[in-house]
Coordinates of C-alpha atoms in Angstrom, one line a residue:
M516 CA 9.3 -51.1 -37.6
K517 CA 5.3 -50.7 -37.5
R518 CA 6.5 -48.6 -34.3
R519 CA 8.4 -46.5 -36.3
L520 CA 6.0 -45.6 -39.3
M521 CA 3.0 -45.0 -37.2
L522 CA 5.3 -42.3 -35.1
C523 CA 6.2 -40.8 -38.5
I524 CA 2.9 -40.9 -39.8
S525 CA 1.5 -39.3 -36.4
A526 CA 4.2 -36.5 -36.9
C527 CA 3.1 -35.6 -40.4
I528 CA -0.2 -35.2 -39.5
L529 CA 0.5 -33.3 -36.3
M530 CA 2.9 -31.0 -38.6
L531 CA 0.0 -31.0 -41.1
M532 CA -2.6 -29.9 -38.8
I533 CA -0.1 -26.8 -37.5
V534 CA 0.2 -26.0 -41.5
T535 CA -3.0 -26.0 -41.9
G536 CA -4.1 -24.1 -39.4
T537 CA -1.3 -21.5 -40.0
A538 CA -2.3 -21.2 -43.5
L539 CA -6.3 -21.1 -42.8
G540 CA -6.4 -19.0 -39.5
A541 CA -7.8 -20.0 -36.5
E542 CA -11.2 -17.8 -37.2
T543 CA -14.2 -19.8 -37.9
F544 CA -14.5 -17.8 -41.1
N545 CA -12.5 -16.8 -44.2
I546 CA -13.2 -13.0 -46.1
T547 CA -14.3 -13.4 -49.3
S548 CA -13.8 -10.0 -50.4
Y549 CA -12.6 -6.6 -48.7
N550 CA -13.6 -3.6 -49.8
I551 CA -12.0 -0.3 -48.7
D552 CA -13.0 3.6 -49.7
M553 CA -11.1 6.3 -47.8
T554 CA -11.5 10.0 -48.2
V555 CA -8.5 11.7 -46.1
Y556 CA -9.0 15.4 -44.7
E557 CA -7.0 18.1 -44.3
D558 CA -7.1 17.9 -40.5
N559 CA -5.5 14.5 -41.0
S560 CA -8.6 12.8 -40.4
Y561 CA -10.0 10.1 -42.7
A562 CA -13.4 9.3 -43.2
V563 CA -13.4 5.2 -44.2
I564 CA -16.3 2.5 -45.0
E565 CA -15.4 -1.6 -45.3
T566 CA -17.4 -3.1 -47.2
I567 CA -16.5 -7.6 -45.9
D568 CA -18.0 -10.5 -47.4
I569 CA -17.7 -13.1 -44.8
R570 CA -18.0 -17.1 -45.5
F571 CA -18.7 -18.3 -41.7
T572 CA -17.4 -22.2 -41.6
E573 CA -19.4 -22.2 -38.2
Q574 CA -22.6 -21.1 -36.9
R575 CA -21.8 -17.6 -35.2
H576 CA -23.7 -14.5 -34.1
G577 CA -21.9 -11.8 -36.2
I578 CA -18.4 -10.3 -35.7
I579 CA -16.6 -8.7 -33.8
R580 CA -14.2 -5.3 -35.7
S581 CA -11.5 -4.4 -33.2
L582 CA -9.4 -0.6 -34.1
P583 CA -6.7 1.0 -32.2
L584 CA -6.9 4.2 -29.9
K585 CA -3.5 4.6 -30.8
T586 CA -1.3 5.5 -33.8
N587 CA 1.8 4.2 -35.0
R588 CA 3.2 6.6 -32.6
G589 CA 1.8 6.0 -30.1
K590 CA -0.4 8.7 -29.7
P591 CA -4.3 8.9 -28.9
A592 CA -6.1 8.5 -31.8
L593 CA -9.9 9.5 -32.0
I594 CA -12.4 7.0 -33.5
S595 CA -16.0 8.6 -34.1
D596 CA -19.1 8.6 -36.3
I597 CA -19.2 4.6 -35.9
Y598 CA -22.2 3.2 -37.9
V599 CA -22.9 -0.3 -39.5
F600 CA -25.2 -0.9 -42.6
D601 CA -28.5 -3.3 -42.1
H602 CA -27.2 -4.8 -38.8
K603 CA -27.2 -4.9 -35.2
F604 CA -24.0 -3.5 -33.6
S605 CA -23.1 -2.0 -30.5
T606 CA -19.2 -0.3 -29.3
E607 CA -17.2 -0.9 -26.3
K608 CA -13.9 0.1 -25.6
V609 CA -11.1 -2.4 -24.4
S610 CA -7.9 -1.8 -23.7
S611 CA -6.7 0.4 -26.3
N612 CA -9.3 -0.4 -29.0
I613 CA -12.7 0.3 -29.7
E614 CA -14.8 -2.7 -30.7
I615 CA -17.9 -2.9 -32.6
K616 CA -19.9 -5.7 -32.1
I617 CA -21.8 -6.6 -34.9
G618 CA -24.8 -9.3 -35.1
D619 CA -27.7 -10.2 -33.0
P620 CA -27.4 -12.3 -30.2
D621 CA -30.9 -14.1 -30.5
R622 CA -29.7 -15.4 -33.9
Y623 CA -27.1 -16.4 -35.8
A624 CA -25.7 -14.7 -38.7
S625 CA -26.0 -16.7 -42.3
F626 CA -23.0 -18.7 -43.6
S627 CA -22.7 -15.8 -45.7
E628 CA -22.7 -12.3 -44.6
K629 CA -21.8 -8.9 -45.9
Y630 CA -20.5 -5.9 -43.4
T631 CA -20.5 -2.3 -44.7
I632 CA -18.8 -0.7 -41.7
G633 CA -18.1 2.9 -41.4
Y634 CA -16.2 5.4 -39.3
V635 CA -14.1 8.3 -38.6
Y636 CA -10.2 8.1 -37.2
T637 CA -8.5 11.0 -36.8
I638 CA -5.0 11.4 -36.3
G639 CA -4.6 15.4 -36.3
D640 CA -0.8 16.6 -35.7
D641 CA 1.5 13.8 -36.5
Y642 CA 4.0 16.0 -34.4
F643 CA 6.5 16.1 -37.0
D644 CA 8.0 19.0 -38.1
D645 CA 9.8 18.8 -41.8
R646 CA 7.1 16.6 -43.2
D647 CA 3.8 15.2 -43.6
E648 CA 2.6 11.7 -43.9
L649 CA -0.3 9.2 -44.5
Y650 CA 0.7 6.1 -43.1
W651 CA -2.2 4.0 -42.8
N652 CA -2.6 0.2 -42.7
L653 CA -5.6 -0.1 -44.9
I654 CA -5.7 -4.5 -43.4
G655 CA -4.4 -4.6 -40.2
N656 CA -2.7 -7.6 -38.6
D657 CA -5.0 -9.0 -36.3
W658 CA -7.5 -10.8 -38.9
D659 CA -6.7 -14.3 -38.2
C660 CA -8.3 -15.5 -41.1
T661 CA -7.6 -15.7 -44.9
I662 CA -8.6 -12.5 -47.1
E663 CA -9.6 -12.3 -50.7
N664 CA -10.0 -9.9 -53.4
V665 CA -8.7 -6.3 -51.2
I666 CA -9.8 -3.0 -53.5
F667 CA -9.2 0.2 -52.0
K668 CA -9.9 3.4 -53.0
I669 CA -8.4 6.7 -51.4
N670 CA -9.4 10.0 -52.0
M671 CA -6.8 12.7 -50.7
P672 CA -8.1 16.4 -50.0
K673 CA -5.4 18.1 -52.8
P674 CA -2.7 17.4 -55.2
F675 CA 0.2 15.6 -53.9
T676 CA 3.6 14.0 -55.3
P677 CA 3.3 10.0 -56.1
D678 CA 7.0 9.1 -56.7
R679 CA 6.8 8.1 -53.0
L680 CA 3.8 6.3 -52.4
Y681 CA 4.6 3.0 -51.7
F682 CA 2.6 -0.4 -50.4
T683 CA 3.7 -3.3 -48.5
H684 CA 1.7 -6.3 -47.6
G685 CA 2.7 -9.8 -45.8
K686 CA 3.4 -10.3 -41.9
K687 CA 4.5 -7.4 -39.7
G688 CA 7.3 -6.1 -40.8
S689 CA 7.1 -6.9 -44.4
T690 CA 8.7 -5.0 -47.2
K691 CA 6.8 -7.0 -50.0
H692 CA 5.3 -4.7 -52.5
D693 CA 5.0 -6.9 -55.4
G694 CA 1.1 -7.8 -54.8
V695 CA -0.6 -4.5 -55.0
D696 CA -1.8 -3.0 -58.5
W697 CA -2.4 1.1 -58.3
S698 CA -3.0 3.8 -59.8
I699 CA -3.7 7.6 -59.6
E700 CA -6.9 9.5 -61.2
R701 CA -6.0 13.1 -60.2
N702 CA -6.4 13.2 -56.1
T703 CA -8.1 9.0 -56.0
I704 CA -5.8 6.1 -55.5
K705 CA -7.2 3.0 -56.6
G706 CA -6.1 -0.1 -56.3
S707 CA -6.2 -3.5 -55.5
L708 CA -3.9 -6.6 -53.9
T709 CA -3.6 -9.4 -56.3
V710 CA -2.4 -12.1 -53.8
T711 CA -4.7 -13.7 -51.1
L712 CA -3.4 -12.7 -47.7
M713 CA -2.6 -14.9 -44.6
P714 CA -3.9 -15.4 -41.7
N715 CA -2.5 -12.4 -39.5
D716 CA -0.8 -10.7 -42.8
S717 CA -1.8 -6.6 -44.0
L718 CA -2.0 -4.1 -46.4
T719 CA -0.1 -0.7 -45.3
I720 CA 0.2 2.4 -47.6
A721 CA 3.2 4.4 -46.8
M722 CA 4.0 8.0 -48.5
P723 CA 5.3 11.2 -47.5
L724 CA 3.6 14.7 -47.7
P725 CA 4.9 18.1 -47.5
E726 CA 4.9 19.9 -44.4
G727 CA 1.3 22.0 -44.2
Y728 CA -0.5 19.7 -46.4
F729 CA -2.3 18.9 -43.1
S730 CA -3.0 22.2 -42.9
Q731 CA -6.0 22.0 -40.6
A732 CA -4.4 19.3 -38.6
E733 CA -4.4 19.9 -34.7
R734 CA -3.1 17.9 -31.5
L735 CA -5.5 16.2 -30.1
K736 CA -6.3 16.8 -26.4
N737 CA -6.7 13.5 -24.3
N738 CA -9.2 14.7 -22.0
A739 CA -9.0 11.2 -19.9
M740 CA -9.5 13.8 -16.3
P741 CA -11.2 16.6 -18.2
Y742 CA -12.0 18.3 -14.2
G743 CA -8.4 16.9 -12.9
W744 CA -7.6 20.3 -12.1
L745 CA -10.6 20.9 -10.1
I746 CA -9.5 17.8 -8.1
S747 CA -6.0 19.1 -7.9
V748 CA -7.6 23.0 -6.7
T749 CA -9.9 20.7 -4.3
C750 CA -6.9 19.0 -2.7
A751 CA -5.1 21.8 -2.2
A752 CA -7.6 23.6 -0.4
A753 CA -9.0 20.3 1.5
G754 CA -4.7 20.2 2.4
A755 CA -4.9 23.9 3.7
A756 CA -7.4 23.4 6.1
L757 CA -6.4 20.7 7.3
W758 CA -2.7 22.1 8.0
V759 CA -4.8 25.2 9.3
F760 CA -6.6 23.0 11.9
M761 CA -3.8 20.3 12.6
G762 CA -0.3 21.2 11.5
R763 CA 0.0 25.1 11.8
K764 CA 1.8 26.5 14.8
K765 CA -0.6 28.1 16.9
R766 CA 0.2 32.1 18.1
I767 CA 2.2 32.5 20.8
F768 CA 2.5 35.5 23.4
P769 CA 6.1 36.2 24.3
T770 CA 7.0 37.5 27.5
V771 CA 10.2 39.4 28.0
E772 CA 12.8 37.2 29.9
F773 CA 16.8 38.0 30.4
Y774 CA 17.8 34.3 31.3
P775 CA 16.9 31.2 29.2
P776 CA 14.7 29.3 31.0
Q777 CA 16.5 27.5 34.0
G778 CA 18.0 23.9 33.4
L779 CA 18.5 24.4 29.3
T780 CA 22.1 24.4 27.8
S781 CA 22.9 26.3 24.7
A782 CA 21.8 23.1 22.8
D783 CA 18.8 22.7 23.9
V784 CA 17.9 26.1 23.5
G785 CA 18.6 25.7 20.2
F786 CA 16.6 22.6 19.2
L787 CA 13.7 24.2 21.1
I788 CA 13.7 27.4 19.4
D789 CA 13.1 26.0 15.7
G790 CA 12.9 22.1 16.5
R791 CA 15.9 20.7 14.5
V792 CA 19.4 20.2 16.0
D793 CA 21.6 21.4 14.0
S794 CA 25.7 21.1 14.4
F795 CA 26.6 24.7 15.8
D796 CA 24.0 24.0 18.4
I797 CA 26.3 21.1 19.2
T798 CA 29.5 22.9 19.3
S799 CA 28.0 25.8 21.3
L800 CA 28.5 23.6 24.2
I801 CA 31.9 24.6 23.9
I802 CA 31.5 28.2 25.2
Y803 CA 28.5 26.7 27.7
W804 CA 30.9 25.0 29.3
A805 CA 33.9 27.2 28.8
D806 CA 31.9 29.8 31.1
K807 CA 30.9 27.4 33.4
G808 CA 34.7 26.7 34.2
Y809 CA 34.7 23.3 32.9
L810 CA 37.2 24.4 30.0
S811 CA 39.7 26.8 28.5
I812 CA 39.9 27.5 25.1
T813 CA 43.3 28.5 23.2
E814 CA 43.6 30.1 20.0
E815 CA 46.2 29.6 17.4
T816 CA 46.8 31.1 14.0
V817 CA 48.3 27.6 11.7
K818 CA 49.6 28.7 8.3
K819 CA 49.4 25.6 5.7
R820 CA 49.7 26.0 2.2
F821 CA 50.5 29.8 2.0
I822 CA 46.9 30.1 4.0
A823 CA 46.6 31.1 7.8
K824 CA 44.0 29.2 9.1
K825 CA 42.9 29.2 13.1
S826 CA 43.0 26.4 14.7
F827 CA 42.1 25.9 18.6
T828 CA 43.1 24.0 21.6
F829 CA 40.9 23.2 24.1
T830 CA 42.3 22.4 28.2
K831 CA 40.1 20.3 30.8
L832 CA 40.3 22.4 33.5
R833 CA 37.8 20.4 35.8
D834 CA 34.9 17.1 35.0
I835 CA 32.1 17.7 34.5
S836 CA 29.3 18.2 36.7
E837 CA 27.0 15.5 37.6
D838 CA 23.6 17.4 37.4
S839 CA 24.7 17.9 33.8
Q840 CA 23.1 16.0 31.1
D841 CA 23.8 13.1 30.1
Y842 CA 24.3 14.5 26.4
E843 CA 26.8 16.3 28.0
K844 CA 28.5 14.4 30.2
E845 CA 29.2 11.4 27.0
M846 CA 30.4 14.5 24.7
F847 CA 32.6 16.4 27.1
E848 CA 34.2 13.1 28.0
E849 CA 34.5 11.6 24.1
L850 CA 36.0 15.4 23.5
F851 CA 39.3 14.7 25.6
Y852 CA 39.1 11.3 24.5
M853 CA 40.6 12.3 21.4
G854 CA 43.8 14.5 22.2
D855 CA 45.9 13.2 25.2
G856 CA 42.6 13.2 28.1
V857 CA 43.8 16.9 28.8
K858 CA 43.9 19.0 26.3
V859 CA 42.5 18.2 22.6
S860 CA 43.2 20.3 19.4
T861 CA 40.5 21.0 16.6
G862 CA 43.2 19.2 14.1
Q863 CA 42.5 16.1 16.3
L864 CA 38.7 15.9 15.9
E865 CA 38.9 16.7 12.4
N866 CA 37.2 13.4 10.7
R867 CA 36.6 11.8 14.1
F868 CA 34.2 14.2 15.9
Y869 CA 31.3 13.7 12.8
T870 CA 30.3 10.2 15.1
V871 CA 29.9 11.9 18.3
G872 CA 28.4 14.9 16.9
D873 CA 25.5 12.9 15.2
K874 CA 24.9 10.6 18.4
V875 CA 24.6 13.7 20.3
K876 CA 22.2 15.6 18.1
K877 CA 19.6 12.6 18.5
Q878 CA 20.3 12.3 22.1
V879 CA 19.4 16.2 22.5
K880 CA 16.2 15.5 20.4
L881 CA 14.8 12.7 22.4
S882 CA 15.9 14.0 26.2
F883 CA 12.6 15.8 25.1
E884 CA 10.8 13.8 22.7
D885 CA 10.7 10.5 24.2
N886 CA 9.1 11.8 27.3
E887 CA 5.5 12.5 26.5
E888 CA 5.6 15.0 29.5
T889 CA 8.4 16.9 28.1
R890 CA 8.0 16.3 23.9
I891 CA 7.5 20.0 22.1
F892 CA 5.6 18.8 19.1
L893 CA 2.6 17.1 19.1
R894 CA 2.6 13.2 17.6
T895 CA -0.5 14.1 15.5
N896 CA 1.8 16.4 13.2
I897 CA 3.1 13.2 11.8
L898 CA -0.8 12.0 10.6
C899 CA -1.0 15.6 9.0
R900 CA 2.2 15.4 7.4
V901 CA 1.0 11.9 5.8
L902 CA -2.3 13.1 4.8
L903 CA -0.7 16.1 3.3
L904 CA 1.2 14.1 1.3
L905 CA -1.7 11.9 0.2
S906 CA -3.5 15.3 -1.0
G907 CA -0.3 16.0 -2.6
V908 CA -0.3 12.4 -4.4
V909 CA -4.7 13.0 -5.4
S910 CA -3.7 16.4 -6.7
T911 CA -1.6 15.4 -9.9
L912 CA -2.9 11.5 -10.1
P913 CA -5.5 12.5 -13.0
F914 CA -2.6 14.2 -15.1
S915 CA -0.4 11.2 -14.2
Y916 CA -2.7 9.2 -15.5
T917 CA -3.3 11.0 -18.5
A918 CA 0.7 11.3 -19.1
M919 CA 0.7 7.8 -18.5
K920 CA -2.1 7.4 -21.0
E921 CA -0.5 9.4 -23.7
S922 CA 2.8 7.1 -23.3
G923 CA 1.3 4.6 -25.4
N924 CA 3.3 1.6 -23.3
V925 CA 0.7 0.8 -20.7
G926 CA -2.0 -1.1 -20.7
E927 CA -5.4 -0.9 -19.3
A928 CA -4.9 -2.9 -16.4
G929 CA -1.6 -1.3 -14.9
L930 CA -2.8 2.3 -16.0
L931 CA -3.9 3.1 -12.6
L932 CA -1.0 1.7 -10.6
K933 CA 2.0 3.3 -13.0
S934 CA -0.2 6.6 -12.4
I935 CA 0.2 6.2 -9.0
I936 CA 3.6 5.3 -9.0
M937 CA 4.5 8.7 -10.8
S938 CA 2.3 10.7 -8.8
A939 CA 4.0 9.6 -5.8
A940 CA 7.0 10.1 -7.5
I941 CA 6.1 13.9 -8.3
M942 CA 5.5 13.9 -4.5
A943 CA 8.5 12.5 -2.8
A944 CA 10.9 14.7 -5.4
L945 CA 8.8 17.9 -4.5
Y946 CA 8.6 16.8 -0.7
F947 CA 12.2 16.0 0.0
L948 CA 13.5 19.1 -2.4
I949 CA 11.6 21.7 0.1
H950 CA 12.7 19.8 2.9
I951 CA 16.6 20.0 2.0
L952 CA 15.7 23.9 1.6
K953 CA 13.6 24.3 4.9
N954 CA 17.1 23.0 6.8
W955 CA 19.4 23.8 4.6
K956 CA 21.4 26.3 7.4
G957 CA 21.7 23.2 9.6
M958 CA 23.1 20.6 6.8
K959 CA 26.6 19.4 6.8
K960 CA 28.6 21.2 5.1
G961 CA 30.1 18.4 2.5
E962 CA 26.3 17.2 2.2
K963 CA 24.2 20.0 1.7
F964 CA 25.0 21.0 -2.2
K965 CA 25.4 17.3 -2.9
Q966 CA 21.6 16.5 -1.9
L967 CA 20.3 19.7 -3.3
F968 CA 21.9 18.6 -7.0
F969 CA 20.5 15.2 -6.5
A970 CA 17.0 16.3 -5.1
L971 CA 16.9 19.3 -8.3
L972 CA 18.0 16.8 -10.1
F973 CA 15.5 14.3 -9.6
C974 CA 12.5 17.0 -9.2
G975 CA 13.7 18.0 -12.2
A976 CA 13.5 14.4 -14.3
I977 CA 10.5 13.7 -13.0
C978 CA 7.8 17.4 -13.4
G979 CA 9.9 17.4 -16.3
T980 CA 9.1 14.1 -18.0
F981 CA 5.4 15.0 -16.8
I982 CA 4.7 18.1 -18.0
Y983 CA 6.6 16.7 -21.3
S984 CA 4.1 14.3 -21.5
L985 CA 1.0 16.6 -20.9
S986 CA 2.1 19.1 -23.8
L987 CA 1.8 16.1 -26.2
T988 CA -2.0 15.8 -24.9
G989 CA -2.8 20.2 -24.5
N990 CA -2.9 19.8 -20.5
V991 CA 0.6 21.9 -19.9
L992 CA -2.0 24.8 -17.8
T993 CA -4.0 22.2 -16.1
G994 CA -0.7 20.2 -15.2
L995 CA 1.6 23.4 -13.8
I996 CA -1.8 23.8 -11.2
S997 CA -1.6 20.4 -10.3
L998 CA 2.1 20.8 -9.5
T999 CA 1.5 24.1 -7.8
S1000 CA -0.9 22.4 -5.8
A1001 CA 1.6 19.7 -4.9
A1002 CA 4.3 22.1 -3.9
M1003 CA 1.9 23.9 -1.9
L1004 CA 0.5 20.5 0.0
G1005 CA 4.6 19.4 0.0
I1006 CA 5.4 22.6 1.8
M1007 CA 2.5 22.5 4.2
S1008 CA 3.6 18.9 4.8
N1009 CA 7.2 20.1 5.7
L1010 CA 5.9 22.9 8.4
C1011 CA 3.5 20.9 10.4
S1012 CA 5.2 21.5 13.6
R1013 CA 2.6 22.0 16.1
R1014 CA 3.3 22.0 20.0
T1015 CA 2.5 21.0 23.3
E1016 CA 1.5 23.0 25.7
S1017 CA 5.3 22.9 26.9
G1018 CA 6.7 23.2 23.4
M1019 CA 4.9 26.7 23.1
W1020 CA 5.4 27.6 27.1
Y1021 CA 9.6 27.1 25.8
E1022 CA 8.7 28.9 22.5
E1023 CA 7.0 32.1 24.5
K1024 CA 9.8 32.2 26.8
L1025 CA 12.5 32.2 24.5
T1026 CA 10.7 34.3 21.8
G1027 CA 11.1 36.8 24.5
F1028 CA 14.4 36.1 25.3
K1029 CA 15.4 36.7 21.6
E1030 CA 13.3 39.9 21.5
F1031 CA 14.7 41.1 25.1
I1032 CA 18.6 40.6 23.7
K1033 CA 17.9 42.2 20.2
A1034 CA 16.0 45.3 21.5
A1035 CA 17.5 46.1 25.0
E1036 CA 17.9 49.3 26.2
L1037 CA 21.8 50.2 27.7
D1038 CA 20.2 51.0 31.0
R1039 CA 18.7 47.6 31.6
I1040 CA 21.7 46.1 30.4
Q1041 CA 23.9 47.8 32.8
L1042 CA 22.0 47.2 35.9
L1043 CA 21.8 43.5 35.1
A1044 CA 26.2 43.8 34.8
D1045 CA 26.4 45.2 37.9
E1046 CA 24.3 42.7 39.3
N1047 CA 26.3 39.6 37.3
P1048 CA 29.6 40.7 36.3
G1049 CA 29.1 37.5 34.0
Y1050 CA 26.2 38.2 32.7
F1051 CA 27.3 39.0 29.4
Y1052 CA 29.5 35.6 28.8
N1053 CA 26.5 33.7 30.7
V1054 CA 24.2 34.4 27.8
L1055 CA 26.4 34.6 24.8
P1056 CA 26.3 30.8 24.1
F1057 CA 22.3 31.1 24.0
A1058 CA 22.4 34.2 22.0
M1059 CA 25.3 32.4 19.4
V1060 CA 22.1 29.4 18.8
L1061 CA 19.5 32.3 18.8
G1062 CA 21.7 33.8 15.8
V1063 CA 21.4 37.3 17.6
T1064 CA 25.5 37.3 18.7
D1065 CA 26.3 40.7 16.8
K1066 CA 23.2 42.1 18.8
W1067 CA 23.9 41.1 22.1
A1068 CA 27.8 42.0 22.2
K1069 CA 27.0 45.5 21.0
N1070 CA 24.9 46.3 23.9
F1071 CA 27.9 45.4 25.8
D1072 CA 30.6 47.1 23.5
S1073 CA 30.9 50.1 25.8
I1074 CA 30.5 48.0 28.8
M1075 CA 32.9 44.9 28.9
K1076 CA 36.5 46.1 28.6
E1077 CA 38.8 42.7 29.2
P1078 CA 38.2 39.0 27.4
P1079 CA 36.8 36.7 29.9
N1080 CA 40.0 34.2 31.5
W1081 CA 38.9 31.2 30.0
Y1082 CA 40.1 32.5 26.3
H1083 CA 43.5 32.7 25.4
S1084 CA 45.1 33.8 22.1
S1085 CA 48.7 33.8 20.6
S1086 CA 48.0 36.4 18.3
K1087 CA 48.4 40.5 19.1
Q1088 CA 45.5 42.4 20.2
G1089 CA 44.9 45.9 20.5
R1090 CA 42.4 47.5 22.8
F1091 CA 40.0 44.5 23.7
S1092 CA 36.6 45.0 21.9
V1093 CA 33.8 42.5 22.9
L1094 CA 31.9 43.4 19.7
S1095 CA 34.9 42.2 17.4
F1096 CA 36.0 39.2 20.3
A1097 CA 32.1 37.7 20.0
T1098 CA 31.2 37.9 16.6
G1099 CA 34.6 36.4 15.6
L1100 CA 34.5 33.8 17.9
D1101 CA 30.8 33.0 16.5
N1102 CA 32.1 32.3 13.2
D1103 CA 35.0 30.4 14.4
L1104 CA 33.1 28.1 15.9
K1105 CA 30.6 28.1 12.8
V1106 CA 33.4 27.5 10.9
F1107 CA 34.9 24.8 13.4
S1108 CA 31.4 23.0 13.7
L1109 CA 31.4 22.2 10.2
D1110 CA 34.9 21.3 9.6
I1111 CA 33.6 18.7 12.5
A1112 CA 30.4 18.3 11.3
S1113 CA 31.0 15.2 8.8
K1114 CA 34.0 13.5 7.6
H1115 CA 36.3 15.2 4.5
Q1116 CA 37.1 13.0 1.7
T1117 CA 40.3 12.4 0.9
S1118 CA 42.2 12.3 -2.6
D1119 CA 45.2 11.3 -4.5
S1120 CA 46.9 13.8 -6.5
S1121 CA 11.9 8.7 -41.4
I1122 CA 9.4 6.6 -43.0
S1123 CA 11.3 5.8 -45.7
G1124 CA 9.4 2.9 -48.2
G1125 CA 7.3 1.9 -44.7
S1126 CA 6.5 -1.7 -43.5
S1127 CA 4.2 -4.1 -44.0
G1128 CA 2.0 -3.3 -40.6
G1129 CA 3.7 -0.1 -39.2
G1130 CA 1.1 2.6 -39.7
S1131 CA -1.7 3.7 -38.1
G1132 CA -5.3 2.2 -38.4
G1133 CA -6.2 -1.2 -39.2
G1134 CA -6.7 -3.5 -36.4
G1135 CA -8.6 -7.0 -36.9
G1136 CA -11.7 -8.8 -36.0
R1137 CA -12.9 -12.1 -34.8
S1138 CA -16.2 -13.8 -34.2
W1139 CA -18.7 -13.9 -32.1

């Protein structure tokens, strides 16, 4: 029984301590009088003088008055002209607050002190299009003590309508207002609080005003990084210098060539000329093999749902040569494996051959890039690309920092990290958008528009958010400079394609070969055709991957009179035209390469009233 009684007594004492602690606050002082004299100006700035009578319960050096640097809307505020009468003081920015440290570190304050603090709090433009407002915490929620005898005077800059003037007091979010006694004399509001504020209570005034009341209000510029544009320009200049000396292609000196370099397939040439392997580069091997006598091509016209579409059947004539490339052997074998071993139609390849094509693309590239002696691009291109991307991140970092600070939702500790993440996201969005546009021609039919859509969506969302945040601080122009710098660095990063000596040799030979095809004289063409009757068809698959089929065929239009013996067509033909044949075959092969390059998807058929602590300003204080 006694034990239970002791437990009950202990519980009551503990409860009493908690209640008392809550009632009296955790601070070692109480405020016996709090006088606020505030003058409001037409630029929506407030000159505030606070006279605070403090009664300390323990020895302390003084108090620290904390003022928030963000408005109740999360926008930046400017605090200036801070002074304290008859006391030593210092100011320091801590997180999102200005702290005014009042007192002498070498001596204790008296148990009763009067502190008179003055400052100017500038909000500027309130970001409302339909009204202005006075929404201000006369006393903020962060005083952890009781506050008695609150008196206030607010001098407005010009007449106002008081019917919607409203005061609230109590815990944050409270709508209690019956403890405020106030009156209006001309443009001045005077009043007092008839109740005692408990720890973390506040007193707030809320008054809607007509739009334009603060006629001189301007948006405050968040100059967290005033010279950020200089960082952006420097990054762009440094990146350009890096690209010129490390990533840009060196000048080449093409030589006139009548044939591609010996031992190369048309797929090899497609890779060597531009550094990527397209689906068309792979399917050009069918013409390359047909010219060598490995297969024949039969063209048919198939009607599907009232639409005539060309279909091809490939017939194996003999096995591919043993000295062919490994990827050639694998692709040739897989091609006919998808038919009956001897014949295969394009219809049998659709939705199946794309896996083989993807594998062969990688093998063509690796056949050169896996060996230091044969690789065509320098490994330093990767380092240059990474350094350019990092420069792009740095170029937008000052403005990402400003944008993050403008959001009002980021603490000082995580501000830099989140700014870096935002800059990295901007650079990634720009880089991949540019990458898609650069490689547009060689992308799969079913994926290019999908990837472009998501790249544009991602880039628009990231960059749009970035610019919008900067628009709230007046830094749009300099922010656009940083985005331009990042885009330039993204373009240069995508163009890091400096070649090895071997790569430059191939480029010179193939460029010279391509220029010969485009500008060959008829006499030279006739001489080469006389020396090699199969010259046109030997070169045709290479002309296709070089993108000059029409130029090549036009040179032979008066020379070639018969189609090749490896091509058969069921359609009726009149006089044979090598130009029509070659350009038609080129177009058909491009359509075919897109059809088999990927798997196709199939388908079945206002501030009314306000609340305590909800306004700007306020803050609180503590002892030290």
